[in-house]
Every structure is written in structure tokens, then in C-alpha cells.
Short mmCIF file of C-alpha atoms in Angstrom, two decimals:
data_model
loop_
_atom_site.label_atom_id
_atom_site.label_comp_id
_atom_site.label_asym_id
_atom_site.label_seq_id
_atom_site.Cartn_x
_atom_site.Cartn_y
_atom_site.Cartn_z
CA UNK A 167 -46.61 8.63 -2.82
CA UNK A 168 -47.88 6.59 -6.19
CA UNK A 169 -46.35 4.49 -8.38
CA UNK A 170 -45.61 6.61 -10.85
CA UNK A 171 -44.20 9.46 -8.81
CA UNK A 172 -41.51 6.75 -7.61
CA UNK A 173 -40.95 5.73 -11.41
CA UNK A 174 -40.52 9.64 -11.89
CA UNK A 175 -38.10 9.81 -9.34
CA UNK A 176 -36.56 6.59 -10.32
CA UNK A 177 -35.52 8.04 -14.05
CA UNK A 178 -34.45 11.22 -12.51
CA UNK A 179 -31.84 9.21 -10.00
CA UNK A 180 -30.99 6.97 -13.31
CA UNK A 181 -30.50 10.33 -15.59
CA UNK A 182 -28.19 12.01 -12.63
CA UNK A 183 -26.54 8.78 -11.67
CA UNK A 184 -25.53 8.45 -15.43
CA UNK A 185 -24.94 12.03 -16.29
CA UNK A 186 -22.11 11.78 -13.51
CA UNK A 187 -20.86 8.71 -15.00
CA UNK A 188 -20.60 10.19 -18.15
CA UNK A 189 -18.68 13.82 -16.54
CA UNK A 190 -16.24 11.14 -15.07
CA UNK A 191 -15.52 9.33 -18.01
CA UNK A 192 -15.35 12.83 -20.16
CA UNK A 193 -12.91 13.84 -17.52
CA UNK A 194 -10.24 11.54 -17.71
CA UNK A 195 -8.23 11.82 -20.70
CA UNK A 196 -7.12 8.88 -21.92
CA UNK A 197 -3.49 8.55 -23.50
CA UNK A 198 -2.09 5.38 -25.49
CA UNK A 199 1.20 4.52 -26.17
CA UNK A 200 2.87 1.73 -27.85
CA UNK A 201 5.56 -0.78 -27.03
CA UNK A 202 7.65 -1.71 -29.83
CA UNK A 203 10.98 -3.70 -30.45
CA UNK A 204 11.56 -2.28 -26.34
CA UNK A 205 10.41 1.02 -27.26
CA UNK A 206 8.13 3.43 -26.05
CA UNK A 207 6.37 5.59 -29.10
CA UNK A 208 6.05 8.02 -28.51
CA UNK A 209 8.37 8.07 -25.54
CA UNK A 210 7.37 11.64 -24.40
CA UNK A 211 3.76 12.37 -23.48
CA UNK A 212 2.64 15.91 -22.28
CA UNK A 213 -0.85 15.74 -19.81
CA UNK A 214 -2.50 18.56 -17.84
CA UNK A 215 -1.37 19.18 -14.47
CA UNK A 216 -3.63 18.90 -11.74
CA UNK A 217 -5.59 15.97 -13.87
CA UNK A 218 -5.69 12.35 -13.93
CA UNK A 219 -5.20 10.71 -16.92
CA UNK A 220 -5.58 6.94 -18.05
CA UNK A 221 -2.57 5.60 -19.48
CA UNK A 222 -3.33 2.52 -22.07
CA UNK A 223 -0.38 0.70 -22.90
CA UNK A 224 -0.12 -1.66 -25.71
CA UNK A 225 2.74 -3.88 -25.82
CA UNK A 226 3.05 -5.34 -29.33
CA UNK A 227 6.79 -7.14 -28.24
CA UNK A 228 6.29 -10.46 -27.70
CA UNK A 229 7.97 -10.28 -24.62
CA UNK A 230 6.67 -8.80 -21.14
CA UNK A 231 7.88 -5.81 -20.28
CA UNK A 232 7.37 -3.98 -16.47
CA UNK A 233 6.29 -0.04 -16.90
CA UNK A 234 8.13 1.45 -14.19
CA UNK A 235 8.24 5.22 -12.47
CA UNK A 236 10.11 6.31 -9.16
CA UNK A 237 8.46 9.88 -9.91
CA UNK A 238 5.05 8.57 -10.79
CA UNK A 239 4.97 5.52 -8.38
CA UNK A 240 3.66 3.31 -10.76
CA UNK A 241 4.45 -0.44 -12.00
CA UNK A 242 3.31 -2.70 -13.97
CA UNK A 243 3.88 -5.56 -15.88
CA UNK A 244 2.59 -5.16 -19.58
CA UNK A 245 2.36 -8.99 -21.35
CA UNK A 246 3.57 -9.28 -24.67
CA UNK A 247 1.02 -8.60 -26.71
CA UNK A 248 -1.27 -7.20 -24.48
CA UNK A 249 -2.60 -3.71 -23.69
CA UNK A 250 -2.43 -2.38 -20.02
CA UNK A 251 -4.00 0.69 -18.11
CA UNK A 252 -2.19 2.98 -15.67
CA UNK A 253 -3.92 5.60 -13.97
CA UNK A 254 -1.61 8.50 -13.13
CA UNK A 255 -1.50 12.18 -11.31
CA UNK A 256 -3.20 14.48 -10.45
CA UNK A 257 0.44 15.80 -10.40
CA UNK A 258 2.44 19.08 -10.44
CA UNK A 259 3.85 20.74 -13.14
CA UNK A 260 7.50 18.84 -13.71
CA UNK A 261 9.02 16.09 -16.02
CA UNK A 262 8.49 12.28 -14.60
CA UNK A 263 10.43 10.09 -16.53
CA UNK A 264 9.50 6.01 -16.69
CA UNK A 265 11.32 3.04 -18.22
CA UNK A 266 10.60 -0.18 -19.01
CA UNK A 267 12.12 -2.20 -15.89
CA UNK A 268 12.94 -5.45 -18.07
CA UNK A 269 14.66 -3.73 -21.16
CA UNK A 270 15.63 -0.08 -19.51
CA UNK A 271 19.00 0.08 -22.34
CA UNK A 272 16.18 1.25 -24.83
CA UNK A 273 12.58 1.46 -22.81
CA UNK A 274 12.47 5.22 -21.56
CA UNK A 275 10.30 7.86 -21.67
CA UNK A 276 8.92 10.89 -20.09
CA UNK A 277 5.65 12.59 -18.52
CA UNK A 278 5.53 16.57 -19.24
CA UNK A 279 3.36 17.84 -16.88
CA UNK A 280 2.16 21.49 -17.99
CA UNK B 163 22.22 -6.97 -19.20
CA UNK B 164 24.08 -8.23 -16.82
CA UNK B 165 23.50 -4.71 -14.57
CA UNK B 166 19.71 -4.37 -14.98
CA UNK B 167 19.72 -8.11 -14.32
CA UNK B 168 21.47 -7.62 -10.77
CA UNK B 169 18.98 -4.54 -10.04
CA UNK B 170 15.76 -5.80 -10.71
CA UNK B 171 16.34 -9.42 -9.19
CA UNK B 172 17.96 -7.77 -5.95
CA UNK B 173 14.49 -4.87 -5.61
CA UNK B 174 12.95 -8.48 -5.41
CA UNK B 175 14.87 -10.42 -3.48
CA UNK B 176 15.81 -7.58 -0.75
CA UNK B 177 12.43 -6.84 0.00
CA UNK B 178 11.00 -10.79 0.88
CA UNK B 179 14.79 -11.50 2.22
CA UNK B 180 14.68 -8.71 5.40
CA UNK B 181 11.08 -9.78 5.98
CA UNK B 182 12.04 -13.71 6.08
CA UNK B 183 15.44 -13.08 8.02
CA UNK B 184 12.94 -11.35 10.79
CA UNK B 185 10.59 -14.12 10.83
CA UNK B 186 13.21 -16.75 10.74
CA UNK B 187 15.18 -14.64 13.65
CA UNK B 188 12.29 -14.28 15.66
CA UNK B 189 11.08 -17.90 15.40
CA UNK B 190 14.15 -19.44 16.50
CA UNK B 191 14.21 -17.23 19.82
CA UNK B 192 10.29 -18.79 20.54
CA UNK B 193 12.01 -22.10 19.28
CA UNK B 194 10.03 -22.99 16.18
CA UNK B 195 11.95 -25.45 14.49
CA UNK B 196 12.80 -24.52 10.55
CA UNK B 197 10.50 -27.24 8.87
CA UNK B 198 7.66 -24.45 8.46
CA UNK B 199 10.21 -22.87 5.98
CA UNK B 200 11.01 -25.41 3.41
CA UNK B 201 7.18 -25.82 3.10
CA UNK B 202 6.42 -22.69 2.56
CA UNK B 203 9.34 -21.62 0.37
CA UNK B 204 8.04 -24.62 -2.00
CA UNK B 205 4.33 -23.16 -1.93
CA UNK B 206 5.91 -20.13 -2.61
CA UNK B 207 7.74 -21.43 -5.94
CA UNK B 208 4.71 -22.49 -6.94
CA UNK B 209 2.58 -20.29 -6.37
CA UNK B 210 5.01 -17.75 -8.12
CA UNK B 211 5.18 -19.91 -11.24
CA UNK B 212 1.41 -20.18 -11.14
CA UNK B 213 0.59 -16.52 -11.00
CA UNK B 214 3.55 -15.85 -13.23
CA UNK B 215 2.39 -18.13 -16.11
CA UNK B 216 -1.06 -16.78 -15.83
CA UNK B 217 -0.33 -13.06 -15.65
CA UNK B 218 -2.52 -12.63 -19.09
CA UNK B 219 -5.24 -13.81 -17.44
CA UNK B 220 -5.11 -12.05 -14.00
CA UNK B 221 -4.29 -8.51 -15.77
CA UNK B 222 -7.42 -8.65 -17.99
CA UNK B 223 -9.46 -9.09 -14.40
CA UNK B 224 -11.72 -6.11 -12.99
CA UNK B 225 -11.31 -4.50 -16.70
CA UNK B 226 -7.56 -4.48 -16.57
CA UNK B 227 -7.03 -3.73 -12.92
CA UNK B 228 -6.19 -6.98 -12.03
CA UNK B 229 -2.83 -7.09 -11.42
CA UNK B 230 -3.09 -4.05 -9.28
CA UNK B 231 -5.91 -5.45 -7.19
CA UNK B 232 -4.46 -8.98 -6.61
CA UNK B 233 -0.84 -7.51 -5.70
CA UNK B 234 -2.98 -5.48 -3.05
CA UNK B 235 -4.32 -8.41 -1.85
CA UNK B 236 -1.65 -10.42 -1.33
CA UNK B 237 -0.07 -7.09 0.48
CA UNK B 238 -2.90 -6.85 2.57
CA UNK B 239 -2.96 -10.26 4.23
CA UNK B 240 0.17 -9.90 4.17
CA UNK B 241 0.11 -7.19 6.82
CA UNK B 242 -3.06 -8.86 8.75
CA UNK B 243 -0.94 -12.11 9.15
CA UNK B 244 2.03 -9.65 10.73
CA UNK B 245 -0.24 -8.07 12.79
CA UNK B 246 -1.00 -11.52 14.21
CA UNK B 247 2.37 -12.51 14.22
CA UNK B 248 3.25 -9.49 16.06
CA UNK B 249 0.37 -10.28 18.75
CA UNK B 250 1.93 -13.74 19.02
CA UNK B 251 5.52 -12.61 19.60
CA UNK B 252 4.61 -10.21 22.25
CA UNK B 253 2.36 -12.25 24.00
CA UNK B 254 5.25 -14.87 24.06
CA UNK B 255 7.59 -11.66 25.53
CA UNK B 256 5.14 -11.69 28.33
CA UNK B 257 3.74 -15.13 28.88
CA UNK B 258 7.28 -17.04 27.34
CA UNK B 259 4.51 -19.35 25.94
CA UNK B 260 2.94 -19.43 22.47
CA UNK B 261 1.67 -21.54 19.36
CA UNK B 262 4.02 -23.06 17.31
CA UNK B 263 1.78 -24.75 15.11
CA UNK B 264 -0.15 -21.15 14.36
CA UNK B 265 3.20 -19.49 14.18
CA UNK B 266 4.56 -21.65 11.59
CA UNK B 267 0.69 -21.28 9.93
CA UNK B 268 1.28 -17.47 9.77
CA UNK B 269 5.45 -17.63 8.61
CA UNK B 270 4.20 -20.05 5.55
CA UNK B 271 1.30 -17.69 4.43
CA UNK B 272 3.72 -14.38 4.48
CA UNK B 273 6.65 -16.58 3.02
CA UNK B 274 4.46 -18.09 0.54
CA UNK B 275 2.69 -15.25 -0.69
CA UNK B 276 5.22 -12.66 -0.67
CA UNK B 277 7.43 -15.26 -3.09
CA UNK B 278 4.71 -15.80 -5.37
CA UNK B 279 4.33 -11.99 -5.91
CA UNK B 280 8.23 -11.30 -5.71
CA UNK B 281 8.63 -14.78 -7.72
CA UNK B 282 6.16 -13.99 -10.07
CA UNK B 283 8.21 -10.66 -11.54
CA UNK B 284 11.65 -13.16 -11.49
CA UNK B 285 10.04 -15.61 -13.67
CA UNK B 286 8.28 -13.09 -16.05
CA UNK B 287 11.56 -11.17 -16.35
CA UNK B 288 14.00 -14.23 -16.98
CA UNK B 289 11.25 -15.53 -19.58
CA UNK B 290 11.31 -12.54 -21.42
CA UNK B 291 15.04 -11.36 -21.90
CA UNK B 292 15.75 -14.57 -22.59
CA UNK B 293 13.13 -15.10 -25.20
CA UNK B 294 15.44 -14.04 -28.07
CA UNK B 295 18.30 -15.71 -26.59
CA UNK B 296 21.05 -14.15 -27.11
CA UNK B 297 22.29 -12.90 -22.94
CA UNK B 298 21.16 -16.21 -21.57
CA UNK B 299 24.29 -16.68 -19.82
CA UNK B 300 24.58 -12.71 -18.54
CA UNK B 301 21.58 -12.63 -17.21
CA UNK B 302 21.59 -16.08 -15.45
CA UNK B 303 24.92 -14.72 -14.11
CA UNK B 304 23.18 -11.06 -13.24
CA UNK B 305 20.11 -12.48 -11.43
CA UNK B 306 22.44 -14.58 -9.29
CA UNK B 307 24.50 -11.81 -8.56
CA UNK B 308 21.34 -9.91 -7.91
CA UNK B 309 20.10 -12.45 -5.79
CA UNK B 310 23.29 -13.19 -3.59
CA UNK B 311 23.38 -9.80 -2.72
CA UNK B 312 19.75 -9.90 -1.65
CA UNK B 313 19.83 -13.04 0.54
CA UNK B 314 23.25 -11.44 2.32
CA UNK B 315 21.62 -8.83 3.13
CA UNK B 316 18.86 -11.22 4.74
CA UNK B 317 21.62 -13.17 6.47
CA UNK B 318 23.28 -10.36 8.09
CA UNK B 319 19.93 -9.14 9.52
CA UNK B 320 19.44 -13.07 10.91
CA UNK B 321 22.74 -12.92 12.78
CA UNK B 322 22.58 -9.40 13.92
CA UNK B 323 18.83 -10.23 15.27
CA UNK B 324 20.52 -13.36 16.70
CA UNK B 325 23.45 -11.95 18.56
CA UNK B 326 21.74 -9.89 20.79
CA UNK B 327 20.27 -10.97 24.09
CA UNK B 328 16.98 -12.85 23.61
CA UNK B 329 14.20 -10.14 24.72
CA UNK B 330 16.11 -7.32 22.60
CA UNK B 331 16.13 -9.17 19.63
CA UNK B 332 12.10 -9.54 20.17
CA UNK B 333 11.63 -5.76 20.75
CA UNK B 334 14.04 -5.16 17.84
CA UNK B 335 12.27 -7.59 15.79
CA UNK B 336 8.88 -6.29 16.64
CA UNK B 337 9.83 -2.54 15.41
CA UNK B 338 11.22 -3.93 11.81
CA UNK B 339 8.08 -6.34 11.58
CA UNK B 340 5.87 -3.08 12.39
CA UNK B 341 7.38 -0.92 9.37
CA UNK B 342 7.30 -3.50 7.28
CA UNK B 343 3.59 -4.36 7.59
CA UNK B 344 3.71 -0.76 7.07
CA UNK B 345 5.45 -0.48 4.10
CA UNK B 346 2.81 -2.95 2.50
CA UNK B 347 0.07 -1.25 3.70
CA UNK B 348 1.93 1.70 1.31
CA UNK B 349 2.17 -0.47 -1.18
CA UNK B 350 -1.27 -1.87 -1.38
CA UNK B 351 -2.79 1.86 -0.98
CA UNK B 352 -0.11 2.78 -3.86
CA UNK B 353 -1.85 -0.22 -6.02
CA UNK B 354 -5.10 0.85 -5.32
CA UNK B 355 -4.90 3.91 -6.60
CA UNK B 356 -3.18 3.64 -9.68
CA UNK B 357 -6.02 1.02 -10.40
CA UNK B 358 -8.28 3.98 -9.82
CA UNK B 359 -9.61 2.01 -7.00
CA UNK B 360 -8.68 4.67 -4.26
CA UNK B 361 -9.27 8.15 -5.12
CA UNK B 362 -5.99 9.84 -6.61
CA UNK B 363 -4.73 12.87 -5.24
CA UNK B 364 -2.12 15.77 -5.71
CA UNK B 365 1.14 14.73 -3.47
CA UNK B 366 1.34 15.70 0.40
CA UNK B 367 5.03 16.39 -0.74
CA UNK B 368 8.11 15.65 -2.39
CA UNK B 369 11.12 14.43 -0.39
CA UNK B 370 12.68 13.30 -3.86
CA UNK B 371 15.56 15.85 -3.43
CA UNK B 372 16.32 15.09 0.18
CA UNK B 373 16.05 11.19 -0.23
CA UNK B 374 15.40 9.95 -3.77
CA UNK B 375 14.09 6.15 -4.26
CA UNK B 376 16.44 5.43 -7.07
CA UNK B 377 19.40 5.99 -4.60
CA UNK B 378 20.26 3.01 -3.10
CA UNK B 379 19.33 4.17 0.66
CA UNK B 380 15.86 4.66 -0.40
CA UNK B 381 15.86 1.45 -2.25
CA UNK B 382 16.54 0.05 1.40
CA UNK B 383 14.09 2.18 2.95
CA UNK B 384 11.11 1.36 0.33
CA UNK B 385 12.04 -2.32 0.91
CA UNK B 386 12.12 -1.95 4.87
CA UNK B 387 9.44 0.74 5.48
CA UNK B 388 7.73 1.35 2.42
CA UNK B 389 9.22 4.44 1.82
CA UNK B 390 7.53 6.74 -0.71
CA UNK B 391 8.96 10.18 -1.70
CA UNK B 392 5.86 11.86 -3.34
CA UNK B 393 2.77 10.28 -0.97
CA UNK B 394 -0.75 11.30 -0.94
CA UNK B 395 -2.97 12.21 1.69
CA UNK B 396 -4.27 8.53 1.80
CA UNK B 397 -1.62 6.61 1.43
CA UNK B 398 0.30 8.64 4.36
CA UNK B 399 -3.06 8.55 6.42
CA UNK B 400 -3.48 4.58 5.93
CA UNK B 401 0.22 4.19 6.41
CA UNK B 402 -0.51 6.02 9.87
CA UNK B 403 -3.34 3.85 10.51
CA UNK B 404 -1.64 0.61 9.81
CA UNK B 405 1.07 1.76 12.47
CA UNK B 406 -1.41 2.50 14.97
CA UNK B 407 -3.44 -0.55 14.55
CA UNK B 408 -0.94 -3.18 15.55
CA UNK B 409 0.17 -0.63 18.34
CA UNK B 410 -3.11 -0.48 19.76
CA UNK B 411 -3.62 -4.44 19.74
CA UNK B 412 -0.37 -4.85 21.40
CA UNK B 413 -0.90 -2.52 24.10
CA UNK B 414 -4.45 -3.93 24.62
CA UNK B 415 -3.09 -7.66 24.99
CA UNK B 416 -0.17 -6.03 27.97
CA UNK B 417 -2.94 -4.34 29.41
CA UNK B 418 -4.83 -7.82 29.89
CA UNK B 419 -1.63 -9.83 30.53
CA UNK B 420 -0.28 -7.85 32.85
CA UNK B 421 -4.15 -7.20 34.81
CA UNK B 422 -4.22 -10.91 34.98
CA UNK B 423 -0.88 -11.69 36.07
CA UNK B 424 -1.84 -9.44 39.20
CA UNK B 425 -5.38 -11.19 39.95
CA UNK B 426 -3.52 -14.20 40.40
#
């Protein structure tokens, strides 16, 4: 085996290596939501079932706030002016509601799974 | 206010008080004296006002993940230090000799790092629903509440674990220490994947309508076991794993004890 047949074989791991990156990152949809004055906006999301999806949260309180789900197992503290990412499912089809654990008066929401 | 101030300072609370009412229990019986526990309840204030002050910072680490992955962390040697712990206590139930100065070692690392990640969500929740003032006084009155309740709780575990005849309490002891390294082995798994660090799968099943975790019995049972309504395939397998780990050890060290014991 020559050099250049390993260089050959080198671009073709890179390419495929890369290509799969790229199928992973096209496969994850990516949702944002806001926090404002200890609200979420929007406060109802709808994702795929059966997917993953990347949850960015942007928290423009100046306060913390704690995303919270019993359905979706998740929890996380958001700082104030920050942005956070939750990953969440695959899941079934259903409604999974989450709050925001340190101002839950106002703070709720939903995920529609479909 | 007041309400959701009670709740979320009592999740906190409840969870570190049954594991330190265990250890504190269990100590006493192998006569540990309580100095261990002032020391590491003050490296646990600490450390909880160190991680809570810097929560920015640890969030943005492994490209936002950070929170997730250091709360698994501190879960995970969390459970390696009760898996020691649990070595300890049953070689004592055989030999009715062990370590003080490692026990105490081990109590301050699980007291001290399971405050600073409890502490940590205190201290970032008092700072910010007090920030516009207005409920200082309801929620200072809410999170003592909350916390009261919590550290009862914790009390009446010490003096049930106390009443009963010294090598109950140890077998006793040794089952609640074994879910609850459990339970944070769920936890940490649970962490890991909604960082995306652990694959993510479809739930094994839903027990939410038999036992739901807002109700408070499976508030008790997430705090004492871990409990988990909707697991996945990991988390259930390395919850299964992390009981038969500790198992395994302990059977291993009666195996030797007892082989020895004979040979002499």
C-alpha cells in the first residue's frame, strides 16, 4: 500500500466521518424559546414523535429560572440572561407539560408530541 | 410564593436529609464521633455558594452541557464513595472493626458534595425571587418551612435507624444506602442524556398513572430510590447495574471474611 492510496482512503474516512456528522446535525431539530418577565413564549411547542429535538432556551429575565418536567425528566437551571440547551424525547405521542420551577405562578408550558 | 417556596426547598432538602440521617445513623452504631459533620457541612456551604455564584460559567462548559455533566459527576462519586461506605459498614458487621478516619473521609465527601449541588439550587432560587424584592419575607418564611419539613423527615429516619437493635439498624441501613446510590446512578444516567451525552431513547414504560412523581409518594420515592416513571432502556439497565455492583463487592468481602475466619 502507497502513500497516496492511504491519503485516498484518508479523504474517503474524512468525507464519511463528516457526511454522518452532518445527517446528525440535520436530524435534530432544533427549537428555541424565550423566557420573558417569567414567561415562556411561546409556551406550547409541537415536535415529532419518535425524534429528538434540541431545546435552546434563552432567558432574557434577569433572574435564574430552573426549566423543569416530571413528564420529560428534564431540569435545568437557565441564568438570567443566558441561553440554555435541553435535549428531549424520542417520546410518544402525548402532551408533556414543563414549568419554570422558580416562578411556576406564570412559567408553564407544554410539549405536543404528534 | 410562600407554597412554591416550601416545595422546591423541601425536593432539596429531603433528598441530602434521608441520605445524611443514614450516614449519621450508621456512624454512631461504628462509633464515629460527629466532628466529621460540622466539617463537612461547612465545605458543603461553600462549595454550594461557589458553584452557585459561578453557574454562568459552569453552564457555558462542554458547549452548554455543563451543568448536566458536572451534576453527573458529583452523582457519580457520589455513589462510588457509598459503595465504599457500604464495604466499610459490612466489613465492620463482620469484623466489629473499621476506619474511622476513612469513614469520616467518605461521610464529608457525600455530605459535602451533595450540599453543594442541593445548596447550589437554594442559593440560585432565593437570589432570584428575591431580586425584585417584593416576597422577601414569604419566601424566607417558605424555604424555612420547606426546610423544617425536610430535616424532620431526616430526624425521624435517625431515631427510627437508632432504636432498633444495633446489627438491624446496619442491615436496614445498608438496604436504604443501596437505593440511594441507586437513585443517583438514575440521576446521573438521566443527566447524561438530556446533555446528549448518553444516547436517548423511547421510554421502557410509563408508570405515571400508577405512581406519578408529582404526587408526594413519588416525590419520596425519587428522593429515596431514584424513582423514575418514564425510564429508558439505559437508565433502567445502569440502575440494575449499580445495584448489582455493590451487591457483588459485598458478597465478595463475606466470602473472604468468613474463609478467613475459618483458616484461623
Amino acid at each position: 500500500m502507497n502513500d497516496s492510496m492511504i491519503k485516498k482512503m484518508l479523504y474517503v474516512f474524512l468525507i464519511f466521518l463528516f457526511s454522518f456528522q452532518a445527517i446528525v446535525y440535520a436530524g435534530t431539530p432544533v427549537i428555541n424559546i424565550e423566557i420573558r418577565n417569567h414567561l415562556f413564549i411561546p409556551s406550547e411547542i409541537v415536535i415529532p414523535k419518535n425524534t429528538k429535538v434540541k431545546l435552546i432556551i434563552h432567558n432574557h429575565d434577569e433572574t435564574d429560572e430552573e426549566f423543569e418536567s416530571f413528564e420529560l425528566n428534564r431540569e435545568k437551571v437557565i441564568v438570567g440572561q443566558c441561553k440554555g440547551i435541553i435535549f428531549i424525547g424520542p417520546l410518544p405521542e402525548g402532551e408533556y407539560p414543563f414549568f419554570g420551577e422558580f416562578f411556576p405562578k406564570t412559567a408553564q408550558g407544554k410539549v405536543i408530541v404528534k | 410564593m410562600l407554597l412554591s417556596s416550601v416545595i422546591i426547598v423541601l425536593r432539596e432538602v429531603l433528598e441530602a436529609a434521608l441520605l445524611f440521617s443514614v450516614l449519621i445513623a450508621l456512624s454512631k452504631q461504628m462509633g464515629v464521633n460527629f466532628r466529621w459533620l460540622v466539617w463537612s457541612m461547612l465545605l458543603g456551604l461553600l462549595g454550594a455558594f461557589i458553584y452557585g455564584m459561578n453557574i454562568q460559567l459552569v453552564s457555558e462548559w462542554f458547549e452548554g452541557v455543563g451543568q448536566e455533566v458536572s451534576n453527573a459527576l458529583i452523582q457519580l462519586v457520589i455513589y462510588f464513595m457509598l459503595v465504599l461506605y457500604m464495604l466499610m459498614l459490612s466489613y465492620y458487621s463482620y469484623r466489629q472493626k473499621t476506619s474511622k478516619f476513612l469513614l469520616s473521609l467518605i461521610m464529608t465527601v457525600i455530605v459535602a458534595l451533595a450540599m453543594t449541588r442541593e445548596g447550589a439550587e437554594i442559593i440560585l432560587y432565593f437570589f432570584s425571587v428575591t431580586h425584585s424584592d417584593a416576597h422577601y419575607l414569604a419566601v424566607l418564611v417558605g424555604m424555612t418551612i420547606g426546610a423544617s419539613i425536610g430535616i424532620s423527615i431526616g430526624l425521624l429516619f435517625y431515631y427510627l435507624l437508632n432504636s432498633l437493635k444495633p446489627e438491624r439498624s446496619i442491615f436496614i441501613g445498608l438496604i436504604l444506602l443501596l437505593l440511594v446510590s441507586a437513585g443517583m446512578i438514575s440521576q446521573a444516567s438521566l443527566l447524561l442524556i438530556q446533555a446528549d451525552w448518553l444516547p436517548a431513547q423511547l421510554p421502557l414504560w410509563n408508570s405515571s398513572e400508577l405512581l406519578s412523581e408529582k404526587s408526594v409518594t413519588g416525590q419520596l420515592l425519587y428522593a429515596l430510590l431514584g424513582y423514575e416513571s418514564t425510564p429508558t432502556a439505559i437508565q433502567a439497565g445502569l440502575y440494575l447495574l449499580s445495584l448489582i455492583l455493590p451487591l457483588t463487592l459485598i458478597a465478595g468481602l463475606k466470602f473472604t471474611c468468613t474463609k478467613n475466619h475459618s483458616s484461623l
